[in-house]
Amino acid sequence: MFDGVVVAVDGTRAGNEAGRQAANLVAPGGLIRLVGVADPYSESINEWGGEALLVADAASRDDAPARMQTALRDAVARSLDALRAQLPAGLRVDADVVEGRVRDVLQAAAT
């Protein structure tokens, strides 16, 4: 058992299952930290968790980059909330939406 576990949340069913399994690795009184990364790559491909962030007509508007960034942050936050709701009661859970490249964000979260 571990005092703390960092879980990368990607909005997929498989990712949620990984989060539920990680909860089994946390010692009583330990902490599970859910990290959802708002990566510019996800914005550029208009996708989070296998779903489009914006429909095609909205993605082509002049304000699309700002709307895409907002849509991504909102989608990541919803994914964190959804996974948190699936974890055992009484488990200490922190959840953060962090902007940046996935590799860099998760490396920083794990140290």
mmCIF file of N, CA and C in Angstrom, residues 34-101:
data_model
loop_
_atom_site.group_PDB
_atom_site.id
_atom_site.type_symbol
_atom_site.label_atom_id
_atom_site.label_comp_id
_atom_site.label_asym_id
_atom_site.label_seq_id
_atom_site.Cartn_x
_atom_site.Cartn_y
_atom_site.Cartn_z
ATOM 1 N N LEU A 34 -5.918 13.071 -8.369
ATOM 2 C CA LEU A 34 -6.387 12.987 -9.743
ATOM 3 C C LEU A 34 -5.872 14.212 -10.495
ATOM 4 N N VAL A 35 -5.203 13.972 -11.619
ATOM 5 C CA VAL A 35 -4.657 15.068 -12.410
ATOM 6 C C VAL A 35 -5.201 14.956 -13.834
ATOM 7 N N GLY A 36 -5.942 15.971 -14.242
ATOM 8 C CA GLY A 36 -6.425 16.073 -15.606
ATOM 9 C C GLY A 36 -5.634 17.154 -16.307
ATOM 10 N N VAL A 37 -5.023 16.806 -17.423
ATOM 11 C CA VAL A 37 -4.143 17.742 -18.108
ATOM 12 C C VAL A 37 -4.860 18.371 -19.295
ATOM 13 N N ALA A 38 -4.972 19.680 -19.268
ATOM 14 C CA ALA A 38 -5.514 20.436 -20.404
ATOM 15 C C ALA A 38 -4.330 20.713 -21.332
ATOM 16 N N ASP A 39 -4.056 19.753 -22.192
ATOM 17 C CA ASP A 39 -2.906 19.782 -23.081
ATOM 18 C C ASP A 39 -3.264 20.501 -24.386
ATOM 19 N N PRO A 40 -2.400 21.400 -24.861
ATOM 20 C CA PRO A 40 -2.682 22.080 -26.127
ATOM 21 C C PRO A 40 -2.916 21.108 -27.284
ATOM 22 N N TYR A 41 -2.320 19.914 -27.227
ATOM 23 C CA TYR A 41 -2.545 18.925 -28.287
ATOM 24 C C TYR A 41 -4.014 18.527 -28.349
ATOM 25 N N SER A 42 -4.650 18.335 -27.186
ATOM 26 C CA SER A 42 -6.074 17.984 -27.171
ATOM 27 C C SER A 42 -6.909 19.089 -27.805
ATOM 28 N N GLU A 43 -6.514 20.332 -27.556
ATOM 29 C CA GLU A 43 -7.206 21.450 -28.205
ATOM 30 C C GLU A 43 -7.031 21.378 -29.710
ATOM 31 N N SER A 44 -5.809 21.110 -30.150
ATOM 32 C CA SER A 44 -5.524 21.142 -31.589
ATOM 33 C C SER A 44 -6.269 20.048 -32.343
ATOM 34 N N ILE A 45 -6.533 18.927 -31.694
ATOM 35 C CA ILE A 45 -7.283 17.865 -32.371
ATOM 36 C C ILE A 45 -8.763 17.889 -32.007
ATOM 37 N N ASN A 46 -9.163 18.868 -31.171
ATOM 38 C CA ASN A 46 -10.572 19.053 -30.816
ATOM 39 C C ASN A 46 -11.149 17.797 -30.160
ATOM 40 N N GLU A 47 -10.414 17.239 -29.193
ATOM 41 C CA GLU A 47 -10.886 15.990 -28.594
ATOM 42 C C GLU A 47 -10.447 15.863 -27.147
ATOM 43 N N TRP A 48 -11.342 15.297 -26.329
ATOM 44 C CA TRP A 48 -11.028 14.911 -24.952
ATOM 45 C C TRP A 48 -11.833 13.660 -24.643
ATOM 46 N N GLY A 49 -11.158 12.627 -24.192
ATOM 47 C CA GLY A 49 -11.842 11.388 -23.824
ATOM 48 C C GLY A 49 -12.603 10.749 -24.969
ATOM 49 N N GLY A 50 -12.117 10.945 -26.196
ATOM 50 C CA GLY A 50 -12.768 10.346 -27.358
ATOM 51 C C GLY A 50 -13.956 11.135 -27.880
ATOM 52 N N GLU A 51 -14.226 12.286 -27.304
ATOM 53 C CA GLU A 51 -15.362 13.112 -27.716
ATOM 54 C C GLU A 51 -14.865 14.448 -28.256
ATOM 55 N N ALA A 52 -15.595 14.978 -29.236
ATOM 56 C CA ALA A 52 -15.258 16.299 -29.780
ATOM 57 C C ALA A 52 -15.531 17.369 -28.734
ATOM 58 N N LEU A 53 -14.641 18.342 -28.657
ATOM 59 C CA LEU A 53 -14.837 19.460 -27.733
ATOM 60 C C LEU A 53 -15.851 20.456 -28.289
ATOM 61 N N LEU A 54 -15.737 20.752 -29.568
ATOM 62 C CA LEU A 54 -16.656 21.671 -30.237
ATOM 63 C C LEU A 54 -17.163 21.022 -31.513
ATOM 64 N N VAL A 55 -18.406 21.297 -31.865
ATOM 65 C CA VAL A 55 -18.935 20.795 -33.131
ATOM 66 C C VAL A 55 -18.260 21.539 -34.269
ATOM 67 N N ALA A 56 -18.299 20.977 -35.460
ATOM 68 C CA ALA A 56 -17.526 21.489 -36.588
ATOM 69 C C ALA A 56 -17.764 22.967 -36.870
ATOM 70 N N ASP A 57 -19.006 23.426 -36.876
ATOM 71 C CA ASP A 57 -19.248 24.833 -37.206
ATOM 72 C C ASP A 57 -18.671 25.770 -36.138
ATOM 73 N N ALA A 58 -18.724 25.371 -34.874
ATOM 74 C CA ALA A 58 -18.157 26.200 -33.803
ATOM 75 C C ALA A 58 -16.630 26.183 -33.843
ATOM 76 N N ALA A 59 -16.052 25.076 -34.295
ATOM 77 C CA ALA A 59 -14.598 24.958 -34.346
ATOM 78 C C ALA A 59 -13.991 25.813 -35.447
ATOM 79 N N SER A 60 -14.797 26.270 -36.385
ATOM 80 C CA SER A 60 -14.268 27.070 -37.486
ATOM 81 C C SER A 60 -14.459 28.574 -37.279
ATOM 82 N N ARG A 61 -15.079 28.989 -36.200
ATOM 83 C CA ARG A 61 -15.307 30.417 -35.940
ATOM 84 C C ARG A 61 -14.024 31.107 -35.504
ATOM 85 N N ASP A 62 -14.022 32.443 -35.609
ATOM 86 C CA ASP A 62 -12.837 33.217 -35.242
ATOM 87 C C ASP A 62 -12.456 33.058 -33.774
ATOM 88 N N ASP A 63 -13.448 32.870 -32.925
ATOM 89 C CA ASP A 63 -13.163 32.745 -31.496
ATOM 90 C C ASP A 63 -12.938 31.289 -31.065
ATOM 91 N N ALA A 64 -12.739 30.415 -32.045
ATOM 92 C CA ALA A 64 -12.596 28.983 -31.757
ATOM 93 C C ALA A 64 -11.454 28.666 -30.790
ATOM 94 N N PRO A 65 -10.263 29.276 -30.923
ATOM 95 C CA PRO A 65 -9.196 28.910 -29.978
ATOM 96 C C PRO A 65 -9.574 29.166 -28.520
ATOM 97 N N ALA A 66 -10.165 30.294 -28.234
ATOM 98 C CA ALA A 66 -10.561 30.591 -26.850
ATOM 99 C C ALA A 66 -11.682 29.658 -26.408
ATOM 100 N N ARG A 67 -12.632 29.407 -27.281
ATOM 101 C CA ARG A 67 -13.731 28.498 -26.941
ATOM 102 C C ARG A 67 -13.222 27.084 -26.740
ATOM 103 N N MET A 68 -12.237 26.671 -27.557
ATOM 104 C CA MET A 68 -11.655 25.329 -27.438
ATOM 105 C C MET A 68 -10.962 25.176 -26.091
ATOM 106 N N GLN A 69 -10.209 26.194 -25.686
ATOM 107 C CA GLN A 69 -9.509 26.133 -24.406
ATOM 108 C C GLN A 69 -10.503 26.017 -23.256
ATOM 109 N N THR A 70 -11.564 26.797 -23.297
ATOM 110 C CA THR A 70 -12.600 26.733 -22.259
ATOM 111 C C THR A 70 -13.293 25.380 -22.273
ATOM 112 N N ALA A 71 -13.628 24.897 -23.465
ATOM 113 C CA ALA A 71 -14.304 23.598 -23.580
ATOM 114 C C ALA A 71 -13.427 22.475 -23.043
ATOM 115 N N LEU A 72 -12.130 22.545 -23.317
ATOM 116 C CA LEU A 72 -11.211 21.514 -22.820
ATOM 117 C C LEU A 72 -11.139 21.547 -21.300
ATOM 118 N N ARG A 73 -10.941 22.716 -20.719
ATOM 119 C CA ARG A 73 -10.868 22.812 -19.252
ATOM 120 C C ARG A 73 -12.157 22.302 -18.613
ATOM 121 N N ASP A 74 -13.304 22.642 -19.201
ATOM 122 C CA ASP A 74 -14.590 22.171 -18.677
ATOM 123 C C ASP A 74 -14.718 20.655 -18.787
ATOM 124 N N ALA A 75 -14.286 20.090 -19.919
ATOM 125 C CA ALA A 75 -14.360 18.637 -20.111
ATOM 126 C C ALA A 75 -13.447 17.915 -19.127
ATOM 127 N N VAL A 76 -12.257 18.445 -18.913
ATOM 128 C CA VAL A 76 -11.322 17.841 -17.958
ATOM 129 C C VAL A 76 -11.914 17.900 -16.550
ATOM 130 N N ALA A 77 -12.475 19.037 -16.172
ATOM 131 C CA ALA A 77 -13.078 19.170 -14.833
ATOM 132 C C ALA A 77 -14.240 18.199 -14.654
ATOM 133 N N ARG A 78 -15.062 18.028 -15.684
ATOM 134 C CA ARG A 78 -16.174 17.064 -15.593
ATOM 135 C C ARG A 78 -15.653 15.635 -15.424
ATOM 136 N N SER A 79 -14.563 15.311 -16.129
ATOM 137 C CA SER A 79 -13.962 13.976 -16.009
ATOM 138 C C SER A 79 -13.433 13.736 -14.598
ATOM 139 N N LEU A 80 -12.797 14.743 -14.020
ATOM 140 C CA LEU A 80 -12.304 14.618 -12.646
ATOM 141 C C LEU A 80 -13.462 14.406 -11.677
ATOM 142 N N ASP A 81 -14.533 15.179 -11.838
ATOM 143 C CA ASP A 81 -15.701 15.035 -10.959
ATOM 144 C C ASP A 81 -16.329 13.657 -11.110
ATOM 145 N N ALA A 82 -16.423 13.174 -12.353
ATOM 146 C CA ALA A 82 -17.025 11.864 -12.594
ATOM 147 C C ALA A 82 -16.216 10.751 -11.950
ATOM 148 N N LEU A 83 -14.896 10.816 -12.068
ATOM 149 C CA LEU A 83 -14.057 9.784 -11.451
ATOM 150 C C LEU A 83 -14.108 9.889 -9.939
ATOM 151 N N ARG A 84 -14.053 11.089 -9.415
ATOM 152 C CA ARG A 84 -14.122 11.272 -7.958
ATOM 153 C C ARG A 84 -15.388 10.615 -7.406
ATOM 154 N N ALA A 85 -16.495 10.745 -8.110
ATOM 155 C CA ALA A 85 -17.772 10.170 -7.667
ATOM 156 C C ALA A 85 -17.737 8.643 -7.654
ATOM 157 N N GLN A 86 -16.814 8.040 -8.405
ATOM 158 C CA GLN A 86 -16.724 6.584 -8.479
ATOM 159 C C GLN A 86 -15.773 5.982 -7.441
ATOM 160 N N LEU A 87 -15.064 6.831 -6.721
ATOM 161 C CA LEU A 87 -14.090 6.342 -5.748
ATOM 162 C C LEU A 87 -14.758 6.072 -4.404
ATOM 163 N N PRO A 88 -14.166 5.183 -3.610
ATOM 164 C CA PRO A 88 -14.761 4.823 -2.323
ATOM 165 C C PRO A 88 -14.921 6.025 -1.390
ATOM 166 N N ALA A 89 -16.018 6.028 -0.671
ATOM 167 C CA ALA A 89 -16.252 7.075 0.328
ATOM 168 C C ALA A 89 -15.167 6.999 1.387
ATOM 169 N N GLY A 90 -14.774 8.128 1.923
ATOM 170 C CA GLY A 90 -13.768 8.168 2.976
ATOM 171 C C GLY A 90 -12.344 8.255 2.467
ATOM 172 N N LEU A 91 -12.158 8.105 1.179
ATOM 173 C CA LEU A 91 -10.827 8.208 0.590
ATOM 174 C C LEU A 91 -10.475 9.688 0.423
ATOM 175 N N ARG A 92 -9.268 10.075 0.820
ATOM 176 C CA ARG A 92 -8.841 11.463 0.609
ATOM 177 C C ARG A 92 -8.476 11.623 -0.862
ATOM 178 N N VAL A 93 -9.127 12.590 -1.512
ATOM 179 C CA VAL A 93 -8.929 12.796 -2.944
ATOM 180 C C VAL A 93 -8.694 14.274 -3.219
ATOM 181 N N ASP A 94 -7.622 14.562 -3.954
ATOM 182 C CA ASP A 94 -7.391 15.892 -4.521
ATOM 183 C C ASP A 94 -7.575 15.750 -6.021
ATOM 184 N N ALA A 95 -8.152 16.762 -6.645
ATOM 185 C CA ALA A 95 -8.334 16.743 -8.095
ATOM 186 C C ALA A 95 -7.949 18.092 -8.661
ATOM 187 N N ASP A 96 -7.115 18.063 -9.695
ATOM 188 C CA ASP A 96 -6.611 19.296 -10.286
ATOM 189 C C ASP A 96 -6.669 19.244 -11.805
ATOM 190 N N VAL A 97 -7.110 20.348 -12.402
ATOM 191 C CA VAL A 97 -6.957 20.569 -13.835
ATOM 192 C C VAL A 97 -5.689 21.390 -13.990
ATOM 193 N N VAL A 98 -4.741 20.874 -14.765
ATOM 194 C CA VAL A 98 -3.468 21.554 -14.950
ATOM 195 C C VAL A 98 -3.233 21.732 -16.446
ATOM 196 N N GLU A 99 -2.859 22.929 -16.854
ATOM 197 C CA GLU A 99 -2.555 23.195 -18.249
ATOM 198 C C GLU A 99 -1.092 22.914 -18.526
ATOM 199 N N GLY A 100 -0.823 22.317 -19.684
ATOM 200 C CA GLY A 100 0.549 22.039 -20.081
ATOM 201 C C GLY A 100 0.636 20.756 -20.877
ATOM 202 N N ARG A 101 1.856 20.359 -21.156
ATOM 203 C CA ARG A 101 2.085 19.101 -21.866
ATOM 204 C C ARG A 101 1.935 17.951 -20.880
#
